[in-house]
PDB file of C-alpha atoms in Angstrom:
ATOM      1  CA  MET A 167      -0.002  -0.017  -0.002  1.00  0.00           C
ATOM      2  CA  SER A 168       1.412   3.345  -0.995  1.00  0.00           C
ATOM      3  CA  GLN A 169       1.417   6.507   1.074  1.00  0.00           C
ATOM      4  CA  ARG A 170      -1.161   7.953  -1.273  1.00  0.00           C
ATOM      5  CA  GLU A 171      -3.637   5.077  -0.750  1.00  0.00           C
ATOM      6  CA  GLY A 172      -3.280   5.269   3.008  1.00  0.00           C
ATOM      7  CA  SER A 173      -3.932   8.990   3.047  1.00  0.00           C
ATOM      8  CA  LEU A 174      -7.101   8.559   0.992  1.00  0.00           C
ATOM      9  CA  GLU A 175      -8.565   5.905   3.248  1.00  0.00           C
ATOM     10  CA  ASP A 176      -7.905   7.583   6.608  1.00  0.00           C
ATOM     11  CA  PRO A 177      -9.612  10.946   5.886  1.00  0.00           C
ATOM     12  CA  LYS A 178     -12.744   9.182   4.707  1.00  0.00           C
ATOM     13  CA  ALA A 179     -12.947   7.063   7.832  1.00  0.00           C
ATOM     14  CA  ASP A 180     -12.091   9.979  10.065  1.00  0.00           C
ATOM     15  CA  SER A 181     -14.566  12.360   8.373  1.00  0.00           C
ATOM     16  CA  SER A 182     -17.484   9.927   8.567  1.00  0.00           C
ATOM     17  CA  VAL A 183     -16.829   9.254  12.242  1.00  0.00           C
ATOM     18  CA  SER A 184     -16.280  12.915  13.031  1.00  0.00           C
ATOM     19  CA  LEU A 185     -19.573  13.869  11.324  1.00  0.00           C
ATOM     20  CA  LEU A 186     -21.666  11.665  13.566  1.00  0.00           C
ATOM     21  CA  PRO A 187     -21.511  13.809  16.718  1.00  0.00           C
ATOM     22  CA  HIS A 188     -22.112  16.888  14.606  1.00  0.00           C
ATOM     23  CA  LEU A 189     -25.168  15.343  12.928  1.00  0.00           C
ATOM     24  CA  GLU A 190     -26.514  14.093  16.262  1.00  0.00           C
ATOM     25  CA  ALA A 191     -26.168  17.593  17.701  1.00  0.00           C
ATOM     26  CA  LYS A 192     -28.001  19.047  14.689  1.00  0.00           C
ATOM     27  CA  ILE A 193     -30.777  16.491  15.014  1.00  0.00           C
ATOM     28  CA  ARG A 194     -31.188  17.297  18.707  1.00  0.00           C
ATOM     29  CA  GLN A 195     -31.167  21.010  17.930  1.00  0.00           C
ATOM     30  CA  THR A 196     -33.810  20.564  15.196  1.00  0.00           C
ATOM     31  CA  HIS A 197     -35.987  18.453  17.500  1.00  0.00           C
ATOM     32  CA  SER A 198     -35.711  21.077  20.232  1.00  0.00           C
ATOM     33  CA  LEU A 199     -36.585  23.867  17.794  1.00  0.00           C
ATOM     34  CA  ALA A 200     -39.561  21.887  16.497  1.00  0.00           C
ATOM     35  CA  ARG A 201     -40.868  21.437  20.068  1.00  0.00           C
ATOM     36  CA  LEU A 202     -40.392  25.133  20.740  1.00  0.00           C
ATOM     37  CA  LEU A 203     -42.170  26.046  17.496  1.00  0.00           C
ATOM     38  CA  THR A 204     -45.068  23.773  18.447  1.00  0.00           C
ATOM     39  CA  LYS A 205     -45.286  25.367  21.881  1.00  0.00           C
ATOM     40  CA  TYR A 206     -45.338  28.869  20.364  1.00  0.00           C
ATOM     41  CA  ALA A 207     -47.920  27.840  17.797  1.00  0.00           C
ATOM     42  CA  GLU A 208     -50.179  26.426  20.512  1.00  0.00           C
ATOM     43  CA  GLN A 209     -49.809  29.666  22.563  1.00  0.00           C
ATOM     44  CA  LEU A 210     -50.563  31.761  19.503  1.00  0.00           C
ATOM     45  CA  PHE A 211     -53.627  29.695  18.684  1.00  0.00           C
ATOM     46  CA  GLN A 212     -54.831  29.938  22.270  1.00  0.00           C
ATOM     47  CA  GLU A 213     -54.440  33.748  22.141  1.00  0.00           C
ATOM     48  CA  TYR A 214     -56.377  33.761  18.878  1.00  0.00           C
ATOM     49  CA  VAL A 215     -59.170  31.634  20.347  1.00  0.00           C
ATOM     50  CA  THR A 216     -59.338  33.854  23.417  1.00  0.00           C
ATOM     51  CA  ALA A 217     -59.513  36.988  21.269  1.00  0.00           C
ATOM     52  CA  ALA A 218     -62.061  35.385  18.949  1.00  0.00           C
ATOM     53  CA  ALA A 219     -64.190  34.365  21.947  1.00  0.00           C
ATOM     54  CA  ALA A 220     -64.109  37.903  23.250  1.00  0.00           C
ATOM     55  CA  ALA A 221     -65.066  39.264  19.861  1.00  0.00           C
ATOM     56  CA  ALA A 222     -67.765  36.602  19.482  1.00  0.00           C
ATOM     57  CA  ALA A 223     -69.248  37.468  22.846  1.00  0.00           C
ATOM     58  CA  SER A 224     -69.593  41.109  21.796  1.00  0.00           C
ATOM     59  CA  THR A 225     -71.014  40.326  18.377  1.00  0.00           C
ATOM     60  CA  GLY A 226     -73.083  37.254  19.223  1.00  0.00           C
ATOM     61  CA  VAL A 227     -71.126  34.839  16.994  1.00  0.00           C
ATOM     62  CA  PHE A 228     -71.226  31.239  18.111  1.00  0.00           C
ATOM     63  CA  GLN A 229     -67.874  30.727  19.952  1.00  0.00           C
ATOM     64  CA  ALA A 230     -67.764  26.949  19.481  1.00  0.00           C
ATOM     65  CA  LYS A 231     -67.418  27.444  15.753  1.00  0.00           C
ATOM     66  CA  VAL A 232     -63.787  28.483  16.161  1.00  0.00           C
ATOM     67  CA  LEU A 233     -63.050  25.646  18.570  1.00  0.00           C
ATOM     68  CA  GLY A 234     -65.058  23.125  16.585  1.00  0.00           C
ATOM     69  CA  PHE A 235     -62.965  22.960  13.407  1.00  0.00           C
ATOM     70  CA  ARG A 236     -60.819  20.083  14.729  1.00  0.00           C
ATOM     71  CA  VAL A 237     -63.870  18.405  16.301  1.00  0.00           C
ATOM     72  CA  CYS A 238     -65.694  18.562  12.941  1.00  0.00           C
ATOM     73  CA  GLY A 239     -62.776  16.851  11.206  1.00  0.00           C
ATOM     74  CA  LEU A 240     -62.692  14.117  13.798  1.00  0.00           C
ATOM     75  CA  TYR A 241     -66.431  13.710  13.621  1.00  0.00           C
ATOM     76  CA  ARG A 242     -66.345  13.346   9.813  1.00  0.00           C
ATOM     77  CA  GLU A 243     -63.644  10.683  10.154  1.00  0.00           C
ATOM     78  CA  TRP A 244     -65.708   8.876  12.777  1.00  0.00           C
ATOM     79  CA  VAL A 245     -68.852   8.981  10.646  1.00  0.00           C
ATOM     80  CA  SER A 246     -66.964   7.682   7.630  1.00  0.00           C
ATOM     81  CA  ARG A 247     -65.536   4.774   9.589  1.00  0.00           C
ATOM     82  CA  THR A 248     -68.890   4.004  11.204  1.00  0.00           C
ATOM     83  CA  GLU A 249     -70.647   4.005   7.853  1.00  0.00           C
ATOM     84  CA  GLY A 250     -67.985   1.676   6.492  1.00  0.00           C
ATOM     85  CA  ASP A 251     -68.501  -0.690   9.406  1.00  0.00           C
ATOM     86  CA  LEU A 252     -72.289  -0.565   9.035  1.00  0.00           C
ATOM     87  CA  SER A 253     -72.127  -1.268   5.326  1.00  0.00           C
ATOM     88  CA  GLN A 254     -70.287  -4.494   6.151  1.00  0.00           C
ATOM     89  CA  LEU A 255     -72.660  -5.474   8.959  1.00  0.00           C
ATOM     90  CA  VAL A 256     -76.056  -4.429   7.632  1.00  0.00           C
ATOM     91  CA  PRO A 257     -77.150  -5.389   4.111  1.00  0.00           C
ATOM     92  CA  GLY A 258     -78.344  -2.238   2.344  1.00  0.00           C
ATOM     93  CA  GLY A 259     -76.871   0.009   5.065  1.00  0.00           C
ATOM     94  CA  PRO A 260     -75.271   3.378   4.344  1.00  0.00           C
ATOM     95  CA  ALA A 261     -72.668   3.126   1.612  1.00  0.00           C
TER      96      ALA A 261
END
């Protein structure tokens, strides 16, 4: 093995090993930032809901409409699954 071959092999091995701690640190940092962003988004949404509720109280708008968007999605999913189950159990049931 020549000096040139040895010098080519070592940097590759060293660089791949030395990158692992750096990549792990970046992954941890990204995960931490994602959690922080989620926390801030939840706080911002809560502030919006609170402000919308205050505005709704003064204008008479139904407050649950703002809070119900997620519930409506879950309800639609539940109805779809239930109808699918019923169509298998009951002949001529909802399709």
